[in-house]
Short mmCIF file of C-alpha atoms in Angstrom, two decimals:
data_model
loop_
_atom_site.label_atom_id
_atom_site.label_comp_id
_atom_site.label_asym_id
_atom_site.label_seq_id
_atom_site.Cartn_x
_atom_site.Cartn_y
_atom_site.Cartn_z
CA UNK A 1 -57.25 -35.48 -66.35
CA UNK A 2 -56.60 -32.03 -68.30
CA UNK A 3 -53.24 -33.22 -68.93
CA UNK A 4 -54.06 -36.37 -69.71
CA UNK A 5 -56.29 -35.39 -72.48
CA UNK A 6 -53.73 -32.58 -74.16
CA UNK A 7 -51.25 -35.54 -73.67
CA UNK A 8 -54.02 -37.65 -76.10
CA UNK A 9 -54.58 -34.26 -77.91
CA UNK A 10 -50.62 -34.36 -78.77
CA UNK A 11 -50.90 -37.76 -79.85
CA UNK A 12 -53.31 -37.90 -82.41
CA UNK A 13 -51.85 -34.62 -84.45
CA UNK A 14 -48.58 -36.53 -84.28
CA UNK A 15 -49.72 -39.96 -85.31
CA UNK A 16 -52.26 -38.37 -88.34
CA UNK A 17 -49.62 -35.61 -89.34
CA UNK A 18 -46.02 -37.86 -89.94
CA UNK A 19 -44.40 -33.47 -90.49
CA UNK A 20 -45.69 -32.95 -86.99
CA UNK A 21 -43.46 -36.12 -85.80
CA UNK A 22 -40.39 -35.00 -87.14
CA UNK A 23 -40.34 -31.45 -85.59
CA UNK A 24 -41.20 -32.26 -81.97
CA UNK A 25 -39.58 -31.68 -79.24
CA UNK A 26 -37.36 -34.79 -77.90
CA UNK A 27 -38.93 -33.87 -74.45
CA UNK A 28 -42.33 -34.40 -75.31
CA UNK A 29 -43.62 -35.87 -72.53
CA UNK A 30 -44.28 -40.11 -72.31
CA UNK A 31 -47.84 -41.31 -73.43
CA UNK A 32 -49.17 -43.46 -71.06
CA UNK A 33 -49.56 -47.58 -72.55
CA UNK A 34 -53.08 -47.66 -71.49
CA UNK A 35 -54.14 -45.23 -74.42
CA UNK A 36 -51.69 -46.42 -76.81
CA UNK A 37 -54.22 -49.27 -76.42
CA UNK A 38 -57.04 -47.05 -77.13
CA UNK A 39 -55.28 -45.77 -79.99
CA UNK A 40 -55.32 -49.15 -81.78
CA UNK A 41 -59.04 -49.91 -80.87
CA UNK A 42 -59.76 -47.22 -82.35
CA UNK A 43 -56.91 -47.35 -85.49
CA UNK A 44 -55.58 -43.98 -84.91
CA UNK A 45 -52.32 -45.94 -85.25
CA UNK A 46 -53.05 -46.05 -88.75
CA UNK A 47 -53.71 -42.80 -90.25
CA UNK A 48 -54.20 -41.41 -93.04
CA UNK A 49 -55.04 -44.64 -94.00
CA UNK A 50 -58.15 -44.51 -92.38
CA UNK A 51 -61.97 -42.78 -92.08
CA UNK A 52 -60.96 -39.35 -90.42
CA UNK A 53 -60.75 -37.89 -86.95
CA UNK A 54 -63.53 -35.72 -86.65
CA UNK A 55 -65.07 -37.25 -83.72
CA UNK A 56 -61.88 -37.97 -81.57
CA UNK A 57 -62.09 -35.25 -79.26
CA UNK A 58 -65.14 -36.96 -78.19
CA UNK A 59 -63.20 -40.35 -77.15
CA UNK A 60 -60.82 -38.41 -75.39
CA UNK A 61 -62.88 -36.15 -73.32
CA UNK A 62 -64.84 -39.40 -72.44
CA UNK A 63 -68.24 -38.37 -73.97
CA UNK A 64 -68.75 -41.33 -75.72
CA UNK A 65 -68.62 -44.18 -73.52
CA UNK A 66 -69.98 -48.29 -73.88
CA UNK A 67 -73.41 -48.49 -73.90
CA UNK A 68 -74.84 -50.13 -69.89
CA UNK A 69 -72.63 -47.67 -67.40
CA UNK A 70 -73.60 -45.10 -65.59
CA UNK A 71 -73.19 -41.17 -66.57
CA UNK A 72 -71.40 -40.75 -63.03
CA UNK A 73 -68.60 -43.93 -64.30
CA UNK A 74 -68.81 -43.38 -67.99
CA UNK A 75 -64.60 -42.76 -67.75
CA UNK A 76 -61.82 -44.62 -69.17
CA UNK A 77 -62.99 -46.40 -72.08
CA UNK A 78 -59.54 -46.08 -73.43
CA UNK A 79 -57.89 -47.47 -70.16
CA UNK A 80 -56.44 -50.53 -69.90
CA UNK A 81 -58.05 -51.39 -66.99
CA UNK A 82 -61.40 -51.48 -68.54
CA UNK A 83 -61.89 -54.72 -71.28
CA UNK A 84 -62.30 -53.27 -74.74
CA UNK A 85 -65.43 -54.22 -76.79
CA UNK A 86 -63.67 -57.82 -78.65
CA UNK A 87 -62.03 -56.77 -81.64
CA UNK A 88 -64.01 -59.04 -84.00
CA UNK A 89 -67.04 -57.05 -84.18
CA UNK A 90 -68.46 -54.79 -86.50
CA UNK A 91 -70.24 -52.74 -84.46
CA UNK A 92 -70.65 -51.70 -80.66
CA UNK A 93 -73.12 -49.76 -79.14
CA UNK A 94 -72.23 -46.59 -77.16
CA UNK A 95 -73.45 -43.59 -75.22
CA UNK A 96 -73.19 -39.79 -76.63
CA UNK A 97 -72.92 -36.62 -74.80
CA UNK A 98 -72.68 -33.17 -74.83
CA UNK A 99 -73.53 -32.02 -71.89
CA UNK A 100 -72.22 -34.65 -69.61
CA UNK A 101 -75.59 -34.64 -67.80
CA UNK A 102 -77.77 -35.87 -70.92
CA UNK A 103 -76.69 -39.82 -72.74
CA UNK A 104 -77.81 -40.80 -76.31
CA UNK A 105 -77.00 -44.50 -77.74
CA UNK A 106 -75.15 -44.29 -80.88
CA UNK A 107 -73.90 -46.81 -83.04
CA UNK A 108 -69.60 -47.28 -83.24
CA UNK A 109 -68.92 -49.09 -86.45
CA UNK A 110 -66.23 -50.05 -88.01
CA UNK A 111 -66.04 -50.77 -92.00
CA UNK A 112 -65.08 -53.85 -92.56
CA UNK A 113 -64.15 -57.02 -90.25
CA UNK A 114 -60.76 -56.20 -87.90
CA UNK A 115 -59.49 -59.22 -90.23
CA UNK A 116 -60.19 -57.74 -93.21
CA UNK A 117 -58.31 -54.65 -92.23
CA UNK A 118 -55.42 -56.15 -91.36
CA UNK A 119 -55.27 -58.34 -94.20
CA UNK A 120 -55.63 -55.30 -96.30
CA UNK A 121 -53.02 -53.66 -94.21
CA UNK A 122 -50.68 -56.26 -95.23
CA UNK A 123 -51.62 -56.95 -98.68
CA UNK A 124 -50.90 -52.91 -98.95
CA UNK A 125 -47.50 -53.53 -97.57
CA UNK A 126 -46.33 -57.10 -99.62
CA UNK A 127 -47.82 -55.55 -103.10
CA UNK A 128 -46.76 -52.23 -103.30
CA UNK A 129 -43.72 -52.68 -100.91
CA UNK A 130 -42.19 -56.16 -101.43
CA UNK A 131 -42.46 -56.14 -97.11
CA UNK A 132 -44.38 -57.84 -94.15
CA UNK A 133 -45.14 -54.15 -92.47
CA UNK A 134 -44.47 -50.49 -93.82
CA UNK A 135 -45.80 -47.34 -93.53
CA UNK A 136 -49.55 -47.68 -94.93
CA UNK A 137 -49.47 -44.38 -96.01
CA UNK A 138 -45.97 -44.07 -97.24
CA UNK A 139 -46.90 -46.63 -99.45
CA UNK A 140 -50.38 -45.62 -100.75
CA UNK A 141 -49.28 -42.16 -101.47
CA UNK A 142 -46.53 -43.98 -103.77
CA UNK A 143 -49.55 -45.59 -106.25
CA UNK A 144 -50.66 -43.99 -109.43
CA UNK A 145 -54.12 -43.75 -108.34
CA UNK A 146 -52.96 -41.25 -105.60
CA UNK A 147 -50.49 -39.06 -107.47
CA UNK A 148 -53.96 -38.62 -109.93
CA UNK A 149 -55.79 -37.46 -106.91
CA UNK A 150 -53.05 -35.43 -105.67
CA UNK A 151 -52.86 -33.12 -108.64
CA UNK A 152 -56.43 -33.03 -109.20
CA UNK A 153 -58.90 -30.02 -108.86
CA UNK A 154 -61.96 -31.83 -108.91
CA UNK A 155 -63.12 -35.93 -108.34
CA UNK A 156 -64.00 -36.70 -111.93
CA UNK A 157 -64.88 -40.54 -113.11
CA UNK A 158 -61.55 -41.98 -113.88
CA UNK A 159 -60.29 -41.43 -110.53
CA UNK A 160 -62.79 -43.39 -108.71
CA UNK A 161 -62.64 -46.19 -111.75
CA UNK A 162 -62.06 -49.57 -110.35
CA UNK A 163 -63.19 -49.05 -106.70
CA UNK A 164 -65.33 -51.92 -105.63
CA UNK A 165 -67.80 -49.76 -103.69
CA UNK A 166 -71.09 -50.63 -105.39
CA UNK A 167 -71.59 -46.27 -104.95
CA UNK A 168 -69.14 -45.80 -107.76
CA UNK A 169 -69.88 -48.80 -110.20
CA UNK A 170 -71.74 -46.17 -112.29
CA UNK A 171 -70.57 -42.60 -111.03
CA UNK A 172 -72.00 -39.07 -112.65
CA UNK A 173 -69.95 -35.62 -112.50
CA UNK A 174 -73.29 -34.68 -110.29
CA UNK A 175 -72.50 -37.61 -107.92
CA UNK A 176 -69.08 -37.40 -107.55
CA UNK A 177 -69.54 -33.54 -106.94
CA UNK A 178 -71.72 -33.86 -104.08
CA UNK A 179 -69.37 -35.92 -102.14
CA UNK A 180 -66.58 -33.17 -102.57
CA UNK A 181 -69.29 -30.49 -101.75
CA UNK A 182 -70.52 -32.24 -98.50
CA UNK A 183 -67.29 -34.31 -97.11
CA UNK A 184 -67.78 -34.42 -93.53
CA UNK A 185 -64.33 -34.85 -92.42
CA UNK A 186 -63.27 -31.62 -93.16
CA UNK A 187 -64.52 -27.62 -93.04
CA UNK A 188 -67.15 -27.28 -94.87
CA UNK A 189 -66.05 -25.21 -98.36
CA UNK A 190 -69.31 -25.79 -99.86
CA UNK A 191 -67.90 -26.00 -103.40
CA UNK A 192 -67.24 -28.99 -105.95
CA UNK A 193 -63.46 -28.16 -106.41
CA UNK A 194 -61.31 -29.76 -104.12
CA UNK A 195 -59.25 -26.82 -103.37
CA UNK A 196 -59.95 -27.09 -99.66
CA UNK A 197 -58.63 -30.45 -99.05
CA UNK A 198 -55.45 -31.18 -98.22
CA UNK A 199 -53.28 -34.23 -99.59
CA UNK A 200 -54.20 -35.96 -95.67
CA UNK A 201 -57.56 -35.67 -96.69
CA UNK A 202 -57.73 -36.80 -100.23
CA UNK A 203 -56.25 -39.84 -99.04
CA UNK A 204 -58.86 -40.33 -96.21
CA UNK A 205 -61.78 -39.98 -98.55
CA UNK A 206 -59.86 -42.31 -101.49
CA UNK A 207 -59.37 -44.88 -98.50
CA UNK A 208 -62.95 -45.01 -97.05
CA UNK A 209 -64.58 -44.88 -100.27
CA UNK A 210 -62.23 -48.02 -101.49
CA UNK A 211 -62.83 -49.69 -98.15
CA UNK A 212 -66.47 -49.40 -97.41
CA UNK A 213 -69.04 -45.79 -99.01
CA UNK A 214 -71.14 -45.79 -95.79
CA UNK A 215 -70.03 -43.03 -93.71
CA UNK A 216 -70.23 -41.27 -97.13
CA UNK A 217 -73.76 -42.08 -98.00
CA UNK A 218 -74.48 -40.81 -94.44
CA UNK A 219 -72.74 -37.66 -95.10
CA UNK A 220 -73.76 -36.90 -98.61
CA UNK A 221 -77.57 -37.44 -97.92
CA UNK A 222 -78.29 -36.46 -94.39
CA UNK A 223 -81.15 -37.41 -91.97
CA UNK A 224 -81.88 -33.72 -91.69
CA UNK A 225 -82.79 -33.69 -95.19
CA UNK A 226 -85.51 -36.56 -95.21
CA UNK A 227 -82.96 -39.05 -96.06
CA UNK A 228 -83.70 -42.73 -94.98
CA UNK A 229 -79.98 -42.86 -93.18
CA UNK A 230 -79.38 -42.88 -89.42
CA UNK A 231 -77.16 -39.12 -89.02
CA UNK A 232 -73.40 -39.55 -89.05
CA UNK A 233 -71.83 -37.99 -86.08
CA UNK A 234 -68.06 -37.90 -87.08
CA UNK A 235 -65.33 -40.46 -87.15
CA UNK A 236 -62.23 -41.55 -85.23
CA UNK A 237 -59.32 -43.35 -86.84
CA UNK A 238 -61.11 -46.34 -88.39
CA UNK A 239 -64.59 -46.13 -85.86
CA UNK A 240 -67.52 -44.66 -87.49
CA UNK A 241 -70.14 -42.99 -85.28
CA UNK A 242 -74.20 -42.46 -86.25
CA UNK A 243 -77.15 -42.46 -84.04
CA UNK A 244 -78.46 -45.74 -82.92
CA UNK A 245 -80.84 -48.28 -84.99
CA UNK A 246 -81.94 -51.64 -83.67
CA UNK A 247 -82.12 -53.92 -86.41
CA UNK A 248 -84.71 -55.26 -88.18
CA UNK A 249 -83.79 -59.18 -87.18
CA UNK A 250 -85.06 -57.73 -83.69
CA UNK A 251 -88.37 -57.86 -85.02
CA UNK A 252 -89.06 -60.85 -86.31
CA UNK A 253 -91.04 -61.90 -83.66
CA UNK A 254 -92.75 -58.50 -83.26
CA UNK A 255 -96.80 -58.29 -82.89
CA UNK A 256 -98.79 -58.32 -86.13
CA UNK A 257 -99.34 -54.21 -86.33
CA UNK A 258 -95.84 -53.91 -85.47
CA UNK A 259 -94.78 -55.85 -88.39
CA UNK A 260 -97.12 -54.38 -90.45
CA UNK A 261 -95.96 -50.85 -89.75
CA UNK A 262 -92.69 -51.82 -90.85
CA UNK A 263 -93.30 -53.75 -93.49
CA UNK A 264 -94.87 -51.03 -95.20
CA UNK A 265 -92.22 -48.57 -93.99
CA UNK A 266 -89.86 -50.85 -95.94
CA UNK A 267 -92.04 -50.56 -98.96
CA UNK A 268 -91.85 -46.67 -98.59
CA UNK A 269 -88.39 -46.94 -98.24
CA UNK A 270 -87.78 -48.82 -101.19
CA UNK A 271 -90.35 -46.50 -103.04
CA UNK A 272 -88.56 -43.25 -102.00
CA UNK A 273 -84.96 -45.04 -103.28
CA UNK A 274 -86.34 -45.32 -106.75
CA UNK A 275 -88.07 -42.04 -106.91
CA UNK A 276 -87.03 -39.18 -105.59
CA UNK A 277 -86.78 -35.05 -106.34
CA UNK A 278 -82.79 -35.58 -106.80
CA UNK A 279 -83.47 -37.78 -109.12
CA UNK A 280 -80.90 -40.66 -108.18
CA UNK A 281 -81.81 -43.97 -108.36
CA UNK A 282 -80.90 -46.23 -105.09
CA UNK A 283 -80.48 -50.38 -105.61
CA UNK A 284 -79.20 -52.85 -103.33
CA UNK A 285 -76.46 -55.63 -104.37
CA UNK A 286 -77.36 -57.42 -101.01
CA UNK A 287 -80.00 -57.41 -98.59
CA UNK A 288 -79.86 -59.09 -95.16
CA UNK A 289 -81.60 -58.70 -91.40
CA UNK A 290 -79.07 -56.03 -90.42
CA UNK A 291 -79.32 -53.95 -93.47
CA UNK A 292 -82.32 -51.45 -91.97
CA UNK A 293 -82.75 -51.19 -88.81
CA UNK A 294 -85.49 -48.82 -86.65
CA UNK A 295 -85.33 -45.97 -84.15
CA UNK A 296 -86.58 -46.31 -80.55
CA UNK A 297 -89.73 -43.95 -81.89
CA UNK A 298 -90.32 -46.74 -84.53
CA UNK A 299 -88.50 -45.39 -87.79
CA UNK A 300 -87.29 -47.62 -89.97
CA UNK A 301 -84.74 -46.24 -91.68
CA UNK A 302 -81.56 -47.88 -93.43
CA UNK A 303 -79.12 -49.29 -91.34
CA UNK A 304 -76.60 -50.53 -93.28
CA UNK A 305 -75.86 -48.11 -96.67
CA UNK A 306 -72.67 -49.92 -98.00
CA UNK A 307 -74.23 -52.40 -100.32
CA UNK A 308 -76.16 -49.49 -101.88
CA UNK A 309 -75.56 -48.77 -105.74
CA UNK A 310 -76.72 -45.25 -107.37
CA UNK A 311 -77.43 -44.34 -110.88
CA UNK A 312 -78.07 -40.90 -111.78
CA UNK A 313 -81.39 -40.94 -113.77
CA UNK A 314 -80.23 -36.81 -115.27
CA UNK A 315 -76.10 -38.16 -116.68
CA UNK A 316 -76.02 -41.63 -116.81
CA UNK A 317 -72.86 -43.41 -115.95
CA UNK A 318 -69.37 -41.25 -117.34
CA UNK A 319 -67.61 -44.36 -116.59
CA UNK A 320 -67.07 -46.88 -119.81
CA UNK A 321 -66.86 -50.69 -119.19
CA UNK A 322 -62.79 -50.45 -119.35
CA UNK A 323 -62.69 -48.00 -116.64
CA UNK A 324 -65.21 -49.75 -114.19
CA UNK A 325 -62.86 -53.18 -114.85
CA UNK A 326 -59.62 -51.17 -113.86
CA UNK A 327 -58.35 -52.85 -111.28
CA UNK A 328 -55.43 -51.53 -108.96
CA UNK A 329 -54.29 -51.92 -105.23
CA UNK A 330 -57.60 -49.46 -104.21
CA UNK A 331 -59.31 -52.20 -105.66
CA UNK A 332 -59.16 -54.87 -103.61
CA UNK A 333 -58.80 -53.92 -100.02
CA UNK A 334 -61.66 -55.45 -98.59
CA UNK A 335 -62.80 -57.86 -101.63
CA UNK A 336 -61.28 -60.10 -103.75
CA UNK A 337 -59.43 -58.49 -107.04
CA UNK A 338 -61.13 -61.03 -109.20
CA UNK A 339 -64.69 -60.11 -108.19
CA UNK A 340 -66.66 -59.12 -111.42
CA UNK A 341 -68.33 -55.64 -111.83
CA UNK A 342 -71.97 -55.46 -112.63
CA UNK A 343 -72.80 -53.35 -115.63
CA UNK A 344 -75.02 -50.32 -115.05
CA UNK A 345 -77.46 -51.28 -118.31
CA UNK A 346 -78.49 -54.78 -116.56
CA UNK A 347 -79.87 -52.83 -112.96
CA UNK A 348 -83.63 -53.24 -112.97
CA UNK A 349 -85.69 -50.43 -111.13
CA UNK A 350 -87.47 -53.55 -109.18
CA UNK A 351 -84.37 -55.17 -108.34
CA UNK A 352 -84.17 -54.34 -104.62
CA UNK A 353 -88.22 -54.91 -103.94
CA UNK A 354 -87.60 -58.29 -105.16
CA UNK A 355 -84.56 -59.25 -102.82
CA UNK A 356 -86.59 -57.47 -100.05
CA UNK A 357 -89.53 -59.58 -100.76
CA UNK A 358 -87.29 -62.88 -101.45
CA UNK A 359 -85.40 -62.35 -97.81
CA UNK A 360 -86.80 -60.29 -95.42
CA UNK A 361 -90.94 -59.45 -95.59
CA UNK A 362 -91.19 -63.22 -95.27
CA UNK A 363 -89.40 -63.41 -92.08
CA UNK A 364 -91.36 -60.40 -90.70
CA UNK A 365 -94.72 -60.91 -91.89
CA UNK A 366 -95.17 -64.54 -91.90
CA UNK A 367 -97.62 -66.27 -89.55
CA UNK A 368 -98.79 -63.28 -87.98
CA UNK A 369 -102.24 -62.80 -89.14
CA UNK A 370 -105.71 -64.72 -89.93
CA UNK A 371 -105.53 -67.22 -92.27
CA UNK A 372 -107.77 -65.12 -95.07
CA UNK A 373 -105.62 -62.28 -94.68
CA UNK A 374 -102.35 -64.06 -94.53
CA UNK A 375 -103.19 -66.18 -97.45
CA UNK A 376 -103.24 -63.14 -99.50
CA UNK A 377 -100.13 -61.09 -97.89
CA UNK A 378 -98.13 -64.65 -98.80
CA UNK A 379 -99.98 -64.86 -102.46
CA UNK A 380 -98.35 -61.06 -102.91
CA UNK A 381 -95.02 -61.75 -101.34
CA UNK A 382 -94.68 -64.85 -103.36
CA UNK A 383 -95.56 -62.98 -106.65
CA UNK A 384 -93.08 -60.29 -105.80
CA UNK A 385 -90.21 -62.55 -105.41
CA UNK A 386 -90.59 -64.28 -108.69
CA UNK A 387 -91.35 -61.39 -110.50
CA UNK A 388 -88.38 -59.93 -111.72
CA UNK A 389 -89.18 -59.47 -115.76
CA UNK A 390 -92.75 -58.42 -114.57
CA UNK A 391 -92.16 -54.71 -113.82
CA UNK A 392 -95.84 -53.73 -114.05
CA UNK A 393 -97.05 -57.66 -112.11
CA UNK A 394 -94.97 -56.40 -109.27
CA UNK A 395 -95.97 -53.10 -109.19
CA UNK A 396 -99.44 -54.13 -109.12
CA UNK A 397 -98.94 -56.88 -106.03
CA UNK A 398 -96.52 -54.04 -103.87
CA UNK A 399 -99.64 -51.42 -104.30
CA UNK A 400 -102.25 -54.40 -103.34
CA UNK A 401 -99.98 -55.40 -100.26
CA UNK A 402 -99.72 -51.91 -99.07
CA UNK A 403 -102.95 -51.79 -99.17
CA UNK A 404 -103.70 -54.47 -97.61
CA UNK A 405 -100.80 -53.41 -94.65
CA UNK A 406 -102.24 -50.29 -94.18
CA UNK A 407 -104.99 -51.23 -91.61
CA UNK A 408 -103.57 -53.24 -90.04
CA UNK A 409 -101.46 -50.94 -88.33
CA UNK A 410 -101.94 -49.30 -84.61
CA UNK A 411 -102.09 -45.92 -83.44
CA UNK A 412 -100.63 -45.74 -80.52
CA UNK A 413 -97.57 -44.21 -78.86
CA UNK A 414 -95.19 -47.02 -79.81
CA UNK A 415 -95.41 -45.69 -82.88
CA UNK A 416 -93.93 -42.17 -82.10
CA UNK A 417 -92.65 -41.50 -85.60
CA UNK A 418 -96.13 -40.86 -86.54
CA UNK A 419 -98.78 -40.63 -82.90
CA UNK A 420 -100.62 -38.65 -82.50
CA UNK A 421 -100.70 -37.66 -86.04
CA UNK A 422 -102.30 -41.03 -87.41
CA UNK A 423 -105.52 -39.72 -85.20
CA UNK A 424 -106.48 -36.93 -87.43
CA UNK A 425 -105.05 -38.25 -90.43
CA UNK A 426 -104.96 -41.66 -92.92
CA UNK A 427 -101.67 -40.85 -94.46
CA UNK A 428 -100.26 -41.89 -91.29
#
């Protein structure tokens, strides 16, 4: 098994680092086809036009393993004689180690549909190429948007111009520095120039933040730091890995002070994405049953960051209308070229608490209390989702919800996140 895994070891430096290739030895020892396999689950095969590698070791050593086995058989994921998770989902739950005695669940994601990515793949190939297959990142490091970020000290507005993440619709200097500052993928250098990265990794973090800004998000505003994000563990080829939410769909059909709890979580949520000491302002382009999800101690926290925009409240946008409808290759990898972008002067502050109260509070709240009560909670929800050019109306109907959501709530140790504080106190 030792050899195995520098065999694996070997592998991925030669398949992310095309230099290493060409100056190995001819004897290099056969890779087995079992983790060639692997390799492709996981889109290793693919780099550097893909997420990173700082989690691989991981994979390898067989300490992160599908979610239902035993510690004692959690080997050989990447074996052929084991069935891969089916390629056409987004997201697989595992189990975490570091110890090899003690198993967490996390969360293996990938960023976009395994059709998506290979229509991408091939839309890279046939547009910038003129072939059916090529090297991805022969040809991306060929574009104009590259050669910018190749001879760049610092991410500035224009290079990000264009990308379809809704992150970067309306990027500040202040923005665009923190994501240089706190890149996970690589050492941290702790400074805004992006002296420390090399031309492998500029083209990892220009090809997740044009595919999909979650792993990002994660990165850029950690857990650790009261952040409503689940923590993001590392990456591997095109898998992301963060700890492990259930989502909210789940509980739907939860008891009444359970769906209260997290029905005014979500309003907290929502509260702390519009105001907070950073002064960034969060909004959602799309809200759905999988976009928050909550921790095994009851946390609700946000599941799903890539349909998350950002405005910085202290610069404003840098990025004039011309620039945001630049459209190049980078584009359109995972959306269609001819989608429109959304100016930044047209995002209302109460744009996400009405989506939230148009699709999901509904699904959670309704039917679950007495009829005086629920009369009311529906008069509020109701308000709230037609309320969009009444800033102060819904304002007014979120604090009277709340309010009303508040004791309703248990204290008890399902509710981990905040037992046994809620005995001695009513902010919990």
């Amino acid at each position: 098994r030792a050899a195995d895994s520098l065999m694996l070891l070997l592998v991925l430096t030669l398949s992310c680092n095309p230099s290493a290739a060409a100056t190995a030895s001819p004897s290099a020892p056969h890779i087995k086809p079992s983790y060639s396999f692997g390799r492709t689950f996981l889109g290793l095969d693919k780099c550097n036009a893909c997420i990173g590698t700082s989690i691989c070791k991981k994979f390898f050593k067989e300490e992160i393993s599908p979610q239902g086995q035993r510690a004692a058989e959690q080997r050989g994921w990447l074996s052929s004689h084991l069935k891969l998770p089916p390629s056409y989902l987004l997201s697989y739950s595992g189990n975490y180690t570091d110890d090899a005695k003690s198993w967490r669940l996390v969360d293996i994601t990938r960023l976009t549909s395994k059709y998506r990515h290979d229509r991408a793949d091939k839309r890279i190939c046939t547009s910038l190429l003129k072939t059916k297959t090529c090297s991805l990142e022969r040809a991306l490091r060929r574009t104009r948007r590259f050669q910018k970020w190749l001879r760049a000290k610092r991410l500035t507005p224009d290079l990000v111009q264009g990308l379809s993440s809704p992150m970067l619709r309306c990027p500040s200097q202040r923005l665009l520095d923190r994501i240089v500052r706190r890149y996970a993928e690589v050492p941290d250098a702790g400074s805004i120039y992006m002296d420390h990265l090399t031309d492998r990794d500029k083209l990892r973090l220009l090809y997740t933040l044009s595919v999909n800004s979650h792993p990002i998000l994660l990165q850029i505003f950690p857990d650790v730091e009261g952040w409503p994000f689940p923590r993001y563990l590392g990456s591997c080829g095109r898998l992301v890995v963060s700890a492990s939410t259930r989502p909210l769909r789940d509980f739907y059909g939860a008891a009444p002070e359970v769906a209260a709890d997290l029905a005014l979580q979500l309003l907290t949520v929502l509260r702390s994405m519009g105001t907070n000491d950073l002064n960034y302002f969060f909004y959602f382009t799309h809200v759905d049953a999988g976009t928050f999800g909550v921790f095994s101690n009851g946390h609700l926290f946000i599941r799903d960051a890539s349909t998350l925009g950002i405005i910085d409240k202290e610069e404003g946008s840098q990025l004039i209308d011309g620039q945001q409808e630049y459209k190049d290759i980078f584009s359109c990898l995972t959306v269609d070229c001819q989608s429109a972008f959304v100016s930044c002067n047209s995002i209302r502050e109460k744009h996400s608490l009405v989506m939230v109260c148009q699709e999901l509070l509904p699904k959670l709240l309704k039917g679950k209390f007495l009829q005086p009560v629920q009369e009311k909670i529906d008069s509020f929800l109701q308000y709230c989702a037609n309320g969009l050019d009444d800033d102060q109306g819904i304002n007014e109907a979120v604090a009277k919800l709340a309010e009303l959501l508040r004791p309703l709530r248990s204290c008890d140790s399902r509710f981990a996140y905040r037992y046994p504080d809620c005995k001695y106190s009513d902010k919990y």
